[in-house]
Amino acid sequence: MFEFNTEQQKVIHLQAGFHACLAPAGSGKTEILTERIIQALQRGMRPEKMLCLTFTNRAGINMREKVNQRLSQQVAGLFIGNIHAFCAKFSHVNQVYPQQELLMEESLSDRLIEQA
């Protein structure tokens, strides 16, 4: 298991409000946020009341896998992902645009057009 230093422990044990965890690559952000999520769930926080935004899809997938692995189950209602995924989900759930519309990153649309 990951060992947290004093500053990391402070972030993990914050219990109220909104918080950002900004630090360079390899500094333990994923582990800190994973631990915060697990502790919040263990204290009775409802997963649908939590939002964990990451900078990349890879980080979101990695963190979700770590949470599920540590809890030995998938946590329904917990959103962990990047801002694009959050906005797409929010738009879909709240019917911001018609169901038949599709949102995709520009790089994907460029690749699809190139392949066509």
JSON list of N, CA and C in Angstrom, two decimals, residues 28-77:
[
{"chain": "A", "resi": 28, "resn": "GLY", "atom": "N", "xyz": [1.85, 11.31, -6.58]},
{"chain": "A", "resi": 28, "resn": "GLY", "atom": "CA", "xyz": [0.89, 10.57, -5.77]},
{"chain": "A", "resi": 28, "resn": "GLY", "atom": "C", "xyz": [-0.53, 11.10, -5.81]},
{"chain": "A", "resi": 29, "resn": "LYS", "atom": "N", "xyz": [-0.87, 11.94, -6.79]},
{"chain": "A", "resi": 29, "resn": "LYS", "atom": "CA", "xyz": [-2.24, 12.50, -6.86]},
{"chain": "A", "resi": 29, "resn": "LYS", "atom": "C", "xyz": [-3.29, 11.41, -6.93]},
{"chain": "A", "resi": 30, "resn": "THR", "atom": "N", "xyz": [-3.08, 10.43, -7.80]},
{"chain": "A", "resi": 30, "resn": "THR", "atom": "CA", "xyz": [-4.07, 9.37, -7.96]},
{"chain": "A", "resi": 30, "resn": "THR", "atom": "C", "xyz": [-4.28, 8.61, -6.66]},
{"chain": "A", "resi": 31, "resn": "GLU", "atom": "N", "xyz": [-3.20, 8.30, -5.97]},
{"chain": "A", "resi": 31, "resn": "GLU", "atom": "CA", "xyz": [-3.31, 7.57, -4.71]},
{"chain": "A", "resi": 31, "resn": "GLU", "atom": "C", "xyz": [-4.01, 8.40, -3.64]},
{"chain": "A", "resi": 32, "resn": "ILE", "atom": "N", "xyz": [-3.70, 9.69, -3.58]},
{"chain": "A", "resi": 32, "resn": "ILE", "atom": "CA", "xyz": [-4.33, 10.59, -2.61]},
{"chain": "A", "resi": 32, "resn": "ILE", "atom": "C", "xyz": [-5.83, 10.67, -2.86]},
{"chain": "A", "resi": 33, "resn": "LEU", "atom": "N", "xyz": [-6.22, 10.92, -4.10]},
{"chain": "A", "resi": 33, "resn": "LEU", "atom": "CA", "xyz": [-7.64, 11.05, -4.41]},
{"chain": "A", "resi": 33, "resn": "LEU", "atom": "C", "xyz": [-8.37, 9.72, -4.24]},
{"chain": "A", "resi": 34, "resn": "THR", "atom": "N", "xyz": [-7.72, 8.62, -4.60]},
{"chain": "A", "resi": 34, "resn": "THR", "atom": "CA", "xyz": [-8.32, 7.30, -4.39]},
{"chain": "A", "resi": 34, "resn": "THR", "atom": "C", "xyz": [-8.60, 7.09, -2.91]},
{"chain": "A", "resi": 35, "resn": "GLU", "atom": "N", "xyz": [-7.63, 7.41, -2.08]},
{"chain": "A", "resi": 35, "resn": "GLU", "atom": "CA", "xyz": [-7.81, 7.25, -0.62]},
{"chain": "A", "resi": 35, "resn": "GLU", "atom": "C", "xyz": [-8.90, 8.17, -0.09]},
{"chain": "A", "resi": 36, "resn": "ARG", "atom": "N", "xyz": [-8.97, 9.41, -0.59]},
{"chain": "A", "resi": 36, "resn": "ARG", "atom": "CA", "xyz": [-10.04, 10.33, -0.17]},
{"chain": "A", "resi": 36, "resn": "ARG", "atom": "C", "xyz": [-11.41, 9.76, -0.51]},
{"chain": "A", "resi": 37, "resn": "ILE", "atom": "N", "xyz": [-11.54, 9.22, -1.72]},
{"chain": "A", "resi": 37, "resn": "ILE", "atom": "CA", "xyz": [-12.82, 8.64, -2.15]},
{"chain": "A", "resi": 37, "resn": "ILE", "atom": "C", "xyz": [-13.20, 7.47, -1.25]},
{"chain": "A", "resi": 38, "resn": "ILE", "atom": "N", "xyz": [-12.26, 6.58, -1.02]},
{"chain": "A", "resi": 38, "resn": "ILE", "atom": "CA", "xyz": [-12.53, 5.39, -0.20]},
{"chain": "A", "resi": 38, "resn": "ILE", "atom": "C", "xyz": [-12.93, 5.80, 1.21]},
{"chain": "A", "resi": 39, "resn": "GLN", "atom": "N", "xyz": [-12.19, 6.72, 1.81]},
{"chain": "A", "resi": 39, "resn": "GLN", "atom": "CA", "xyz": [-12.52, 7.15, 3.17]},
{"chain": "A", "resi": 39, "resn": "GLN", "atom": "C", "xyz": [-13.88, 7.84, 3.22]},
{"chain": "A", "resi": 40, "resn": "ALA", "atom": "N", "xyz": [-14.19, 8.65, 2.22]},
{"chain": "A", "resi": 40, "resn": "ALA", "atom": "CA", "xyz": [-15.49, 9.33, 2.19]},
{"chain": "A", "resi": 40, "resn": "ALA", "atom": "C", "xyz": [-16.62, 8.31, 2.09]},
{"chain": "A", "resi": 41, "resn": "LEU", "atom": "N", "xyz": [-16.45, 7.30, 1.25]},
{"chain": "A", "resi": 41, "resn": "LEU", "atom": "CA", "xyz": [-17.46, 6.26, 1.12]},
{"chain": "A", "resi": 41, "resn": "LEU", "atom": "C", "xyz": [-17.61, 5.48, 2.42]},
{"chain": "A", "resi": 42, "resn": "GLN", "atom": "N", "xyz": [-16.51, 5.20, 3.08]},
{"chain": "A", "resi": 42, "resn": "GLN", "atom": "CA", "xyz": [-16.55, 4.47, 4.35]},
{"chain": "A", "resi": 42, "resn": "GLN", "atom": "C", "xyz": [-17.19, 5.30, 5.47]},
{"chain": "A", "resi": 43, "resn": "ARG", "atom": "N", "xyz": [-17.14, 6.62, 5.36]},
{"chain": "A", "resi": 43, "resn": "ARG", "atom": "CA", "xyz": [-17.80, 7.50, 6.35]},
{"chain": "A", "resi": 43, "resn": "ARG", "atom": "C", "xyz": [-19.28, 7.69, 6.03]},
{"chain": "A", "resi": 44, "resn": "GLY", "atom": "N", "xyz": [-19.76, 7.08, 4.93]},
{"chain": "A", "resi": 44, "resn": "GLY", "atom": "CA", "xyz": [-21.17, 7.17, 4.60]},
{"chain": "A", "resi": 44, "resn": "GLY", "atom": "C", "xyz": [-21.53, 8.20, 3.54]},
{"chain": "A", "resi": 45, "resn": "MET", "atom": "N", "xyz": [-20.54, 8.82, 2.93]},
{"chain": "A", "resi": 45, "resn": "MET", "atom": "CA", "xyz": [-20.82, 9.77, 1.85]},
{"chain": "A", "resi": 45, "resn": "MET", "atom": "C", "xyz": [-21.45, 9.01, 0.68]},
{"chain": "A", "resi": 46, "resn": "ARG", "atom": "N", "xyz": [-22.51, 9.56, 0.14]},
{"chain": "A", "resi": 46, "resn": "ARG", "atom": "CA", "xyz": [-23.19, 8.91, -1.00]},
{"chain": "A", "resi": 46, "resn": "ARG", "atom": "C", "xyz": [-22.37, 9.14, -2.26]},
{"chain": "A", "resi": 47, "resn": "PRO", "atom": "N", "xyz": [-22.12, 8.08, -3.03]},
{"chain": "A", "resi": 47, "resn": "PRO", "atom": "CA", "xyz": [-21.28, 8.20, -4.23]},
{"chain": "A", "resi": 47, "resn": "PRO", "atom": "C", "xyz": [-21.79, 9.21, -5.24]},
{"chain": "A", "resi": 48, "resn": "GLU", "atom": "N", "xyz": [-23.12, 9.33, -5.37]},
{"chain": "A", "resi": 48, "resn": "GLU", "atom": "CA", "xyz": [-23.67, 10.26, -6.36]},
{"chain": "A", "resi": 48, "resn": "GLU", "atom": "C", "xyz": [-23.48, 11.72, -5.94]},
{"chain": "A", "resi": 49, "resn": "LYS", "atom": "N", "xyz": [-23.03, 11.95, -4.71]},
{"chain": "A", "resi": 49, "resn": "LYS", "atom": "CA", "xyz": [-22.74, 13.31, -4.24]},
{"chain": "A", "resi": 49, "resn": "LYS", "atom": "C", "xyz": [-21.27, 13.67, -4.43]},
{"chain": "A", "resi": 50, "resn": "MET", "atom": "N", "xyz": [-20.50, 12.74, -4.99]},
{"chain": "A", "resi": 50, "resn": "MET", "atom": "CA", "xyz": [-19.07, 12.95, -5.18]},
{"chain": "A", "resi": 50, "resn": "MET", "atom": "C", "xyz": [-18.77, 13.15, -6.66]},
{"chain": "A", "resi": 51, "resn": "LEU", "atom": "N", "xyz": [-17.78, 13.98, -6.94]},
{"chain": "A", "resi": 51, "resn": "LEU", "atom": "CA", "xyz": [-17.34, 14.23, -8.30]},
{"chain": "A", "resi": 51, "resn": "LEU", "atom": "C", "xyz": [-15.82, 14.32, -8.27]},
{"chain": "A", "resi": 52, "resn": "CYS", "atom": "N", "xyz": [-15.17, 13.49, -9.05]},
{"chain": "A", "resi": 52, "resn": "CYS", "atom": "CA", "xyz": [-13.71, 13.51, -9.11]},
{"chain": "A", "resi": 52, "resn": "CYS", "atom": "C", "xyz": [-13.31, 13.72, -10.57]},
{"chain": "A", "resi": 53, "resn": "LEU", "atom": "N", "xyz": [-12.84, 14.92, -10.87]},
{"chain": "A", "resi": 53, "resn": "LEU", "atom": "CA", "xyz": [-12.43, 15.27, -12.24]},
{"chain": "A", "resi": 53, "resn": "LEU", "atom": "C", "xyz": [-10.93, 15.11, -12.40]},
{"chain": "A", "resi": 54, "resn": "THR", "atom": "N", "xyz": [-10.53, 14.48, -13.49]},
{"chain": "A", "resi": 54, "resn": "THR", "atom": "CA", "xyz": [-9.13, 14.28, -13.80]},
{"chain": "A", "resi": 54, "resn": "THR", "atom": "C", "xyz": [-8.80, 15.04, -15.09]},
{"chain": "A", "resi": 55, "resn": "PHE", "atom": "N", "xyz": [-7.51, 15.13, -15.39]},
{"chain": "A", "resi": 55, "resn": "PHE", "atom": "CA", "xyz": [-7.11, 15.84, -16.61]},
{"chain": "A", "resi": 55, "resn": "PHE", "atom": "C", "xyz": [-7.20, 14.95, -17.84]},
{"chain": "A", "resi": 56, "resn": "THR", "atom": "N", "xyz": [-7.05, 13.64, -17.65]},
{"chain": "A", "resi": 56, "resn": "THR", "atom": "CA", "xyz": [-7.03, 12.74, -18.81]},
{"chain": "A", "resi": 56, "resn": "THR", "atom": "C", "xyz": [-7.98, 11.56, -18.60]},
{"chain": "A", "resi": 57, "resn": "ASN", "atom": "N", "xyz": [-8.40, 10.95, -19.72]},
{"chain": "A", "resi": 57, "resn": "ASN", "atom": "CA", "xyz": [-9.20, 9.73, -19.64]},
{"chain": "A", "resi": 57, "resn": "ASN", "atom": "C", "xyz": [-8.43, 8.64, -18.91]},
{"chain": "A", "resi": 58, "resn": "ARG", "atom": "N", "xyz": [-7.15, 8.53, -19.22]},
{"chain": "A", "resi": 58, "resn": "ARG", "atom": "CA", "xyz": [-6.31, 7.48, -18.62]},
{"chain": "A", "resi": 58, "resn": "ARG", "atom": "C", "xyz": [-6.29, 7.61, -17.10]},
{"chain": "A", "resi": 59, "resn": "ALA", "atom": "N", "xyz": [-6.14, 8.83, -16.60]},
{"chain": "A", "resi": 59, "resn": "ALA", "atom": "CA", "xyz": [-6.11, 9.03, -15.15]},
{"chain": "A", "resi": 59, "resn": "ALA", "atom": "C", "xyz": [-7.45, 8.65, -14.52]},
{"chain": "A", "resi": 60, "resn": "GLY", "atom": "N", "xyz": [-8.54, 9.00, -15.19]},
{"chain": "A", "resi": 60, "resn": "GLY", "atom": "CA", "xyz": [-9.87, 8.66, -14.68]},
{"chain": "A", "resi": 60, "resn": "GLY", "atom": "C", "xyz": [-10.09, 7.16, -14.63]},
{"chain": "A", "resi": 61, "resn": "ILE", "atom": "N", "xyz": [-9.71, 6.46, -15.69]},
{"chain": "A", "resi": 61, "resn": "ILE", "atom": "CA", "xyz": [-9.85, 5.01, -15.73]},
{"chain": "A", "resi": 61, "resn": "ILE", "atom": "C", "xyz": [-8.98, 4.37, -14.65]},
{"chain": "A", "resi": 62, "resn": "ASN", "atom": "N", "xyz": [-7.75, 4.84, -14.54]},
{"chain": "A", "resi": 62, "resn": "ASN", "atom": "CA", "xyz": [-6.81, 4.32, -13.54]},
{"chain": "A", "resi": 62, "resn": "ASN", "atom": "C", "xyz": [-7.38, 4.49, -12.14]},
{"chain": "A", "resi": 63, "resn": "MET", "atom": "N", "xyz": [-7.89, 5.67, -11.83]},
{"chain": "A", "resi": 63, "resn": "MET", "atom": "CA", "xyz": [-8.42, 5.94, -10.49]},
{"chain": "A", "resi": 63, "resn": "MET", "atom": "C", "xyz": [-9.67, 5.11, -10.22]},
{"chain": "A", "resi": 64, "resn": "ARG", "atom": "N", "xyz": [-10.55, 5.01, -11.19]},
{"chain": "A", "resi": 64, "resn": "ARG", "atom": "CA", "xyz": [-11.77, 4.20, -11.03]},
{"chain": "A", "resi": 64, "resn": "ARG", "atom": "C", "xyz": [-11.41, 2.75, -10.75]},
{"chain": "A", "resi": 65, "resn": "GLU", "atom": "N", "xyz": [-10.42, 2.22, -11.49]},
{"chain": "A", "resi": 65, "resn": "GLU", "atom": "CA", "xyz": [-9.98, 0.84, -11.28]},
{"chain": "A", "resi": 65, "resn": "GLU", "atom": "C", "xyz": [-9.40, 0.66, -9.88]},
{"chain": "A", "resi": 66, "resn": "LYS", "atom": "N", "xyz": [-8.63, 1.63, -9.41]},
{"chain": "A", "resi": 66, "resn": "LYS", "atom": "CA", "xyz": [-8.04, 1.54, -8.07]},
{"chain": "A", "resi": 66, "resn": "LYS", "atom": "C", "xyz": [-9.12, 1.56, -6.98]},
{"chain": "A", "resi": 67, "resn": "VAL", "atom": "N", "xyz": [-10.11, 2.43, -7.13]},
{"chain": "A", "resi": 67, "resn": "VAL", "atom": "CA", "xyz": [-11.20, 2.49, -6.16]},
{"chain": "A", "resi": 67, "resn": "VAL", "atom": "C", "xyz": [-11.96, 1.17, -6.14]},
{"chain": "A", "resi": 68, "resn": "ASN", "atom": "N", "xyz": [-12.34, 0.68, -7.32]},
{"chain": "A", "resi": 68, "resn": "ASN", "atom": "CA", "xyz": [-13.08, -0.58, -7.42]},
{"chain": "A", "resi": 68, "resn": "ASN", "atom": "C", "xyz": [-12.28, -1.75, -6.85]},
{"chain": "A", "resi": 69, "resn": "GLN", "atom": "N", "xyz": [-10.98, -1.75, -7.13]},
{"chain": "A", "resi": 69, "resn": "GLN", "atom": "CA", "xyz": [-10.13, -2.83, -6.63]},
{"chain": "A", "resi": 69, "resn": "GLN", "atom": "C", "xyz": [-10.02, -2.79, -5.10]},
{"chain": "A", "resi": 70, "resn": "ARG", "atom": "N", "xyz": [-9.79, -1.61, -4.56]},
{"chain": "A", "resi": 70, "resn": "ARG", "atom": "CA", "xyz": [-9.66, -1.47, -3.10]},
{"chain": "A", "resi": 70, "resn": "ARG", "atom": "C", "xyz": [-10.96, -1.83, -2.38]},
{"chain": "A", "resi": 71, "resn": "LEU", "atom": "N", "xyz": [-12.10, -1.53, -3.00]},
{"chain": "A", "resi": 71, "resn": "LEU", "atom": "CA", "xyz": [-13.39, -1.82, -2.36]},
{"chain": "A", "resi": 71, "resn": "LEU", "atom": "C", "xyz": [-13.95, -3.19, -2.78]},
{"chain": "A", "resi": 72, "resn": "SER", "atom": "N", "xyz": [-13.26, -3.85, -3.70]},
{"chain": "A", "resi": 72, "resn": "SER", "atom": "CA", "xyz": [-13.68, -5.16, -4.22]},
{"chain": "A", "resi": 72, "resn": "SER", "atom": "C", "xyz": [-15.08, -5.13, -4.82]},
{"chain": "A", "resi": 73, "resn": "GLN", "atom": "N", "xyz": [-15.43, -4.00, -5.40]},
{"chain": "A", "resi": 73, "resn": "GLN", "atom": "CA", "xyz": [-16.72, -3.86, -6.07]},
{"chain": "A", "resi": 73, "resn": "GLN", "atom": "C", "xyz": [-16.74, -2.58, -6.88]},
{"chain": "A", "resi": 74, "resn": "GLN", "atom": "N", "xyz": [-17.67, -2.50, -7.83]},
{"chain": "A", "resi": 74, "resn": "GLN", "atom": "CA", "xyz": [-17.86, -1.26, -8.57]},
{"chain": "A", "resi": 74, "resn": "GLN", "atom": "C", "xyz": [-18.81, -0.38, -7.77]},
{"chain": "A", "resi": 75, "resn": "VAL", "atom": "N", "xyz": [-18.50, 0.90, -7.71]},
{"chain": "A", "resi": 75, "resn": "VAL", "atom": "CA", "xyz": [-19.32, 1.84, -6.96]},
{"chain": "A", "resi": 75, "resn": "VAL", "atom": "C", "xyz": [-20.26, 2.55, -7.92]},
{"chain": "A", "resi": 76, "resn": "ALA", "atom": "N", "xyz": [-21.54, 2.22, -7.84]},
{"chain": "A", "resi": 76, "resn": "ALA", "atom": "CA", "xyz": [-22.54, 2.85, -8.70]},
{"chain": "A", "resi": 76, "resn": "ALA", "atom": "C", "xyz": [-22.76, 4.29, -8.29]},
{"chain": "A", "resi": 77, "resn": "GLY", "atom": "N", "xyz": [-22.89, 5.17, -9.27]},
{"chain": "A", "resi": 77, "resn": "GLY", "atom": "CA", "xyz": [-23.20, 6.57, -9.00]},
{"chain": "A", "resi": 77, "resn": "GLY", "atom": "C", "xyz": [-22.00, 7.46, -8.78]}
]
